[in-house]
Amino acid sequence: MSGPSSPLIENYLREVGFWYVTTIGRGCKLDPKLISALIERWRPKTHIFHLSCGECIITSEDVQLQLGLLVDGSALTESVQSVDGGNICYDLLGTILDNIYEGQIEMGWLRDIFLKSENGSTEVERIRYARAYILEMIGDYLMLDLSR
């Protein structure tokens, strides 16, 4: 599932405001010296960059401006009636992970289950694939947590 999104789910990604996020990084050249400098200045306990001119923190408004994502409004999942992770997973993705710990889904499992969207897939299957693709983007790029 990694890489560019399937054209079959492009409309779903546009509808929920995630299309622009799927295009980030294509053809982008990273500056290793800049990245190293930012890493040296990052304080993981406070989530703040300590720069010579003062402290800098990335806010949800910054994310909204740079990624074009909404930071307020209705949830993408609609209303969920259950607090059981397995039921929520089944309702949204059509399948259940054997081991859901505190609502966490393993990215490898998502990639294994949702390899690619097929031309002959139904609308429900495409929506589930789009949800899995968005989860992967959030887990791998937007809210990366290497502390585990």
Coordinates of N, CA and C in Angstrom, one line a residue:
M1 N 0.8 -1.2 0.0 CA 0.0 0.0 0.0 C 0.9 1.3 0.0
S2 N 2.1 1.1 0.4 CA 3.0 2.3 0.4 C 3.1 2.9 -1.0
G3 N 3.5 4.1 -1.1 CA 3.7 4.8 -2.4 C 2.4 5.6 -2.8
P4 N 2.4 5.9 -4.1 CA 1.2 6.7 -4.6 C -0.1 6.0 -4.4
S5 N -1.1 6.7 -4.2 CA -2.4 6.1 -4.0 C -3.0 5.6 -5.4
S6 N -3.9 4.7 -5.3 CA -4.5 4.2 -6.5 C -5.5 5.2 -7.1
P7 N -5.5 5.3 -8.4 CA -6.5 6.2 -9.0 C -8.0 5.9 -8.6
L8 N -8.2 4.6 -8.2 CA -9.5 4.1 -7.9 C -10.1 4.8 -6.6
I9 N -9.2 5.3 -5.8 CA -9.6 5.9 -4.5 C -9.4 7.4 -4.5
E10 N -8.9 7.9 -5.6 CA -8.6 9.4 -5.6 C -9.8 10.2 -5.2
N11 N -11.0 9.9 -5.7 CA -12.2 10.7 -5.3 C -12.5 10.7 -3.8
Y12 N -12.3 9.5 -3.2 CA -12.6 9.3 -1.8 C -11.6 10.2 -1.0
L13 N -10.3 10.1 -1.4 CA -9.3 10.9 -0.7 C -9.5 12.4 -0.9
R14 N -10.0 12.8 -2.0 CA -10.3 14.3 -2.3 C -11.5 14.7 -1.4
E15 N -12.5 13.8 -1.3 CA -13.7 14.1 -0.6 C -13.4 14.3 0.9
V16 N -12.5 13.6 1.5 CA -12.2 13.7 2.9 C -11.0 14.7 3.2
G17 N -10.5 15.3 2.1 CA -9.4 16.2 2.3 C -8.0 15.7 2.5
F18 N -7.8 14.4 2.0 CA -6.4 13.8 2.2 C -5.7 13.7 0.8
W19 N -6.3 14.2 -0.2 CA -5.6 14.0 -1.5 C -4.2 14.8 -1.6
Y20 N -4.2 16.0 -1.1 CA -3.0 16.7 -1.1 C -1.9 16.0 -0.3
V21 N -2.2 15.4 0.8 CA -1.2 14.8 1.6 C -0.6 13.6 0.9
T22 N -1.3 12.9 0.0 CA -0.8 11.8 -0.8 C 0.3 12.3 -1.8
T23 N 0.3 13.5 -2.1 CA 1.2 14.0 -3.1 C 2.5 14.6 -2.5
I24 N 2.5 14.8 -1.2 CA 3.6 15.4 -0.5 C 4.8 14.5 -0.6
G25 N 5.9 15.1 -0.9 CA 7.2 14.4 -1.0 C 7.5 13.8 -2.3
R26 N 6.6 13.8 -3.3 CA 6.9 13.4 -4.6 C 7.9 14.4 -5.3
G27 N 9.0 14.0 -5.7 CA 10.0 14.9 -6.3 C 10.6 15.8 -5.4
C28 N 10.5 15.6 -4.1 CA 11.1 16.5 -3.1 C 12.5 16.1 -2.7
K29 N 13.4 17.0 -2.7 CA 14.8 16.8 -2.3 C 14.9 17.2 -0.9
L30 N 15.4 16.3 0.0 CA 15.6 16.6 1.4 C 17.0 17.1 1.6
D31 N 17.2 18.1 2.5 CA 18.4 18.7 2.8 C 18.9 18.0 4.1
P32 N 19.9 17.1 4.0 CA 20.4 16.3 5.2 C 20.9 17.2 6.3
K33 N 21.6 18.3 5.9 CA 22.2 19.2 6.9 C 21.1 19.9 7.7
L34 N 20.0 20.4 7.0 CA 18.9 21.0 7.7 C 18.2 20.0 8.6
I35 N 18.0 18.8 8.1 CA 17.3 17.8 8.9 C 18.1 17.5 10.2
S36 N 19.4 17.4 10.0 CA 20.3 17.1 11.2 C 20.3 18.2 12.2
A37 N 20.3 19.5 11.7 CA 20.2 20.6 12.6 C 18.9 20.6 13.3
L38 N 17.8 20.3 12.7 CA 16.5 20.3 13.4 C 16.4 19.2 14.4
I39 N 17.0 18.0 14.0 CA 17.0 16.9 15.0 C 17.8 17.2 16.2
E40 N 18.9 17.9 16.1 CA 19.7 18.3 17.2 C 19.0 19.3 18.1
R41 N 18.1 20.1 17.6 CA 17.4 21.1 18.3 C 16.0 20.6 18.9
W42 N 15.6 19.4 18.5 CA 14.3 18.9 18.9 C 14.4 18.3 20.3
R43 N 13.4 18.6 21.2 CA 13.4 18.0 22.5 C 12.1 17.2 22.6
P44 N 12.3 15.8 22.6 CA 11.1 15.0 22.5 C 10.2 15.0 23.7
K45 N 10.7 15.4 24.9 CA 9.8 15.4 26.1 C 8.8 16.6 26.0
T46 N 9.3 17.7 25.4 CA 8.4 18.9 25.3 C 7.8 19.1 24.0
H47 N 8.3 18.4 23.0 CA 7.9 18.5 21.6 C 8.1 19.9 21.1
I48 N 9.3 20.5 21.4 CA 9.6 21.9 21.1 C 11.0 21.9 20.4
F49 N 11.2 22.7 19.4 CA 12.5 23.0 18.9 C 13.1 24.1 19.7
H50 N 14.4 23.9 20.2 CA 15.1 25.0 20.9 C 16.1 25.6 19.9
L51 N 15.8 26.8 19.5 CA 16.6 27.4 18.5 C 17.3 28.6 19.1
S52 N 18.3 29.1 18.5 CA 19.1 30.3 19.0 C 18.2 31.5 19.2
C53 N 17.2 31.6 18.4 CA 16.3 32.8 18.5 C 15.1 32.6 19.5
G54 N 15.0 31.4 20.1 CA 14.0 31.1 21.0 C 13.4 29.7 20.8
E55 N 12.2 29.4 21.4 CA 11.6 28.1 21.2 C 10.6 28.1 20.1
C56 N 10.4 27.0 19.4 CA 9.5 26.9 18.3 C 8.7 25.6 18.5
I57 N 7.4 25.7 18.4 CA 6.6 24.5 18.5 C 5.7 24.4 17.3
I58 N 5.4 23.3 16.8 CA 4.5 23.1 15.6 C 3.1 22.9 16.2
T59 N 2.2 23.8 15.7 CA 0.8 23.7 16.2 C -0.1 23.0 15.2
S60 N -1.3 22.7 15.6 CA -2.3 22.1 14.7 C -2.6 23.1 13.6
E61 N -2.5 24.4 13.8 CA -2.8 25.4 12.8 C -1.7 25.3 11.7
D62 N -0.4 25.0 12.1 CA 0.7 24.9 11.2 C 0.4 23.7 10.3
V63 N 0.0 22.6 10.9 CA -0.3 21.4 10.1 C -1.4 21.7 9.1
Q64 N -2.4 22.4 9.6 CA -3.6 22.7 8.7 C -3.1 23.5 7.5
L65 N -2.3 24.5 7.7 CA -1.8 25.4 6.7 C -0.9 24.7 5.7
Q66 N 0.0 23.8 6.2 CA 1.0 23.2 5.3 C 0.4 21.9 4.6
L67 N -0.4 21.2 5.2 CA -0.9 20.0 4.6 C -2.3 20.1 4.1
G68 N -3.0 21.2 4.4 CA -4.4 21.4 3.8 C -5.4 20.5 4.5
L69 N -5.0 20.0 5.7 CA -6.0 19.1 6.4 C -6.8 19.9 7.4
L70 N -8.0 19.5 7.6 CA -8.9 20.2 8.6 C -8.4 19.7 10.0
V71 N -8.4 20.6 10.9 CA -8.0 20.3 12.3 C -9.2 20.3 13.2
D72 N -10.4 20.7 12.7 CA -11.6 20.7 13.5 C -12.7 20.3 12.6
G73 N -13.9 20.0 13.2 CA -15.0 19.6 12.4 C -15.3 18.1 12.7
S74 N -16.1 17.6 11.9 CA -16.6 16.2 12.1 C -15.5 15.2 11.9
A75 N -15.6 14.1 12.7 CA -14.6 13.0 12.5 C -14.9 12.3 11.2
L76 N -13.8 11.8 10.6 CA -14.0 11.1 9.3 C -14.7 9.8 9.4
T77 N -14.7 9.2 10.6 CA -15.3 7.9 10.8 C -16.8 7.9 11.0
E78 N -17.3 9.0 11.1 CA -18.8 9.2 11.4 C -18.9 8.8 12.9
S79 N -20.1 8.5 13.4 CA -20.2 8.1 14.8 C -20.0 6.6 14.9
V80 N -19.2 6.3 15.9 CA -18.9 4.9 16.3 C -19.6 4.5 17.6
Q81 N -20.5 3.5 17.5 CA -21.3 3.2 18.7 C -20.6 2.3 19.7
S82 N -19.5 1.7 19.3 CA -18.8 0.7 20.2 C -17.5 1.2 20.6
V83 N -17.1 0.8 21.8 CA -15.7 1.1 22.3 C -14.8 -0.1 22.1
D84 N -15.3 -1.1 21.6 CA -14.5 -2.3 21.3 C -13.7 -2.1 20.0
G85 N -12.4 -2.2 20.2 CA -11.5 -1.9 19.0 C -11.8 -2.9 17.9
G86 N -12.1 -4.2 18.2 CA -12.3 -5.1 17.1 C -13.6 -4.8 16.3
N87 N -14.6 -4.4 17.0 CA -15.9 -4.0 16.3 C -15.7 -2.7 15.5
I88 N -15.0 -1.8 16.0 CA -14.7 -0.5 15.2 C -13.9 -0.9 14.0
C89 N -12.8 -1.7 14.2 CA -12.0 -2.1 13.0 C -12.8 -2.8 12.0
Y90 N -13.7 -3.7 12.4 CA -14.6 -4.4 11.4 C -15.5 -3.5 10.7
D91 N -16.2 -2.6 11.5 CA -17.1 -1.6 10.9 C -16.4 -0.8 9.8
L92 N -15.2 -0.3 10.1 CA -14.6 0.6 9.2 C -13.7 0.0 8.1
L93 N -13.1 -1.2 8.4 CA -12.2 -1.9 7.4 C -12.7 -3.2 6.9
G94 N -13.8 -3.7 7.5 CA -14.3 -5.0 7.0 C -13.6 -6.2 7.5
T95 N -12.6 -6.1 8.3 CA -11.8 -7.2 8.8 C -11.3 -6.8 10.2
I96 N -10.9 -7.8 11.0 CA -10.5 -7.6 12.4 C -9.0 -8.1 12.5
L97 N -8.2 -7.3 13.1 CA -6.9 -7.7 13.5 C -7.0 -8.6 14.7
D98 N -6.2 -9.7 14.8 CA -6.2 -10.6 15.9 C -5.8 -9.9 17.2
N99 N -4.9 -9.0 17.1 CA -4.3 -8.4 18.3 C -4.4 -6.8 18.2
I100 N -5.4 -6.3 18.8 CA -5.6 -4.8 18.8 C -5.3 -4.4 20.3
Y101 N -4.2 -3.6 20.5 CA -3.8 -3.2 21.8 C -4.1 -1.8 22.0
E102 N -5.0 -1.4 22.9 CA -5.3 0.0 23.2 C -5.7 0.8 21.9
G103 N -6.4 0.1 21.0 CA -6.8 0.8 19.8 C -5.8 1.0 18.7
Q104 N -4.6 0.3 18.9 CA -3.5 0.5 18.0 C -3.6 -0.7 17.0
I105 N -3.3 -0.3 15.7 CA -3.3 -1.3 14.6 C -1.9 -1.3 14.0
E106 N -1.3 -2.4 13.8 CA 0.0 -2.5 13.2 C 0.0 -2.2 11.8
M107 N 0.9 -1.3 11.4 CA 1.0 -0.8 10.0 C 1.3 -2.0 9.0
G108 N 2.1 -3.0 9.5 CA 2.4 -4.1 8.6 C 1.1 -4.9 8.3
W109 N 0.2 -5.0 9.3 CA -1.0 -5.7 9.1 C -1.9 -5.0 8.0
L110 N -1.9 -3.7 8.1 CA -2.7 -2.9 7.1 C -2.2 -3.2 5.7
R111 N -0.8 -3.1 5.6 CA -0.2 -3.3 4.3 C -0.5 -4.8 3.7
D112 N -0.5 -5.7 4.6 CA -0.7 -7.1 4.2 C -2.2 -7.3 3.8
I113 N -3.1 -6.7 4.5 CA -4.5 -6.9 4.2 C -5.0 -6.1 3.0
F114 N -4.5 -4.9 2.9 CA -4.9 -4.0 1.8 C -3.8 -3.7 0.9
L115 N -3.4 -4.8 0.1 CA -2.3 -4.6 -0.8 C -2.5 -3.6 -1.9
K116 N -3.6 -3.7 -2.6 CA -3.9 -2.7 -3.6 C -5.4 -2.8 -3.9
S117 N -5.9 -1.7 -4.5 CA -7.3 -1.6 -4.9 C -7.4 -2.2 -6.3
E118 N -8.3 -3.1 -6.5 CA -8.4 -3.7 -7.8 C -9.5 -3.0 -8.7
N119 N -9.4 -3.1 -10.0 CA -10.4 -2.5 -10.9 C -11.8 -3.1 -10.6
G120 N -11.9 -4.3 -10.3 CA -13.2 -5.0 -10.1 C -13.7 -4.9 -8.7
S121 N -13.1 -4.1 -7.9 CA -13.5 -4.0 -6.5 C -14.8 -3.2 -6.4
T122 N -15.6 -3.5 -5.4 CA -16.9 -2.8 -5.1 C -16.6 -1.4 -4.5
E123 N -17.6 -0.6 -4.4 CA -17.5 0.7 -3.8 C -17.1 0.6 -2.3
V124 N -17.7 -0.4 -1.6 CA -17.4 -0.6 -0.2 C -16.0 -1.0 -0.1
E125 N -15.5 -1.9 -0.9 CA -14.1 -2.3 -0.8 C -13.1 -1.1 -1.1
R126 N -13.5 -0.2 -2.0 CA -12.7 0.9 -2.3 C -12.7 1.9 -1.1
I127 N -13.8 2.1 -0.5 CA -13.9 3.0 0.7 C -13.0 2.4 1.8
R128 N -13.1 1.1 2.0 CA -12.3 0.5 3.1 C -10.8 0.6 2.7
Y129 N -10.4 0.4 1.5 CA -9.0 0.6 1.1 C -8.6 2.0 1.3
A130 N -9.4 3.0 1.0 CA -9.1 4.4 1.2 C -8.9 4.7 2.7
R131 N -9.7 4.1 3.5 CA -9.6 4.3 5.0 C -8.2 3.7 5.4
A132 N -7.9 2.5 4.9 CA -6.6 1.9 5.3 C -5.5 2.7 4.8
Y133 N -5.6 3.3 3.6 CA -4.5 4.1 3.1 C -4.3 5.4 3.9
I134 N -5.4 6.0 4.4 CA -5.4 7.2 5.3 C -4.7 6.8 6.6
L135 N -5.1 5.6 7.1 CA -4.5 5.2 8.4 C -3.0 5.0 8.2
E136 N -2.6 4.5 7.1 CA -1.1 4.3 6.8 C -0.4 5.6 6.8
M137 N -1.1 6.6 6.1 CA -0.4 7.9 6.0 C -0.3 8.5 7.4
I138 N -1.3 8.4 8.2 CA -1.3 9.0 9.5 C -0.2 8.3 10.4
G139 N -0.2 6.9 10.3 CA 0.8 6.2 11.1 C 2.2 6.2 10.7
D140 N 2.4 6.4 9.4 CA 3.8 6.3 8.8 C 4.4 7.7 8.6
Y141 N 3.5 8.7 8.4 CA 4.1 10.0 8.0 C 3.7 11.2 8.9
L142 N 2.4 11.2 9.3 CA 1.9 12.4 10.0 C 2.1 12.3 11.5
M143 N 1.9 11.2 12.1 CA 2.1 11.0 13.5 C 3.0 9.9 13.8
L144 N 4.1 9.9 13.3 CA 5.2 8.9 13.4 C 5.6 8.9 14.9
D145 N 5.6 7.7 15.5 CA 6.0 7.5 16.8 C 7.1 6.4 16.9
L146 N 8.3 6.8 17.0 CA 9.4 5.8 17.0 C 9.8 5.4 18.5
S147 N 9.0 5.9 19.4 CA 9.4 5.6 20.8 C 9.0 4.1 21.2
R148 N 8.2 3.4 20.4 CA 7.8 2.1 20.7 C 8.9 1.2 20.3

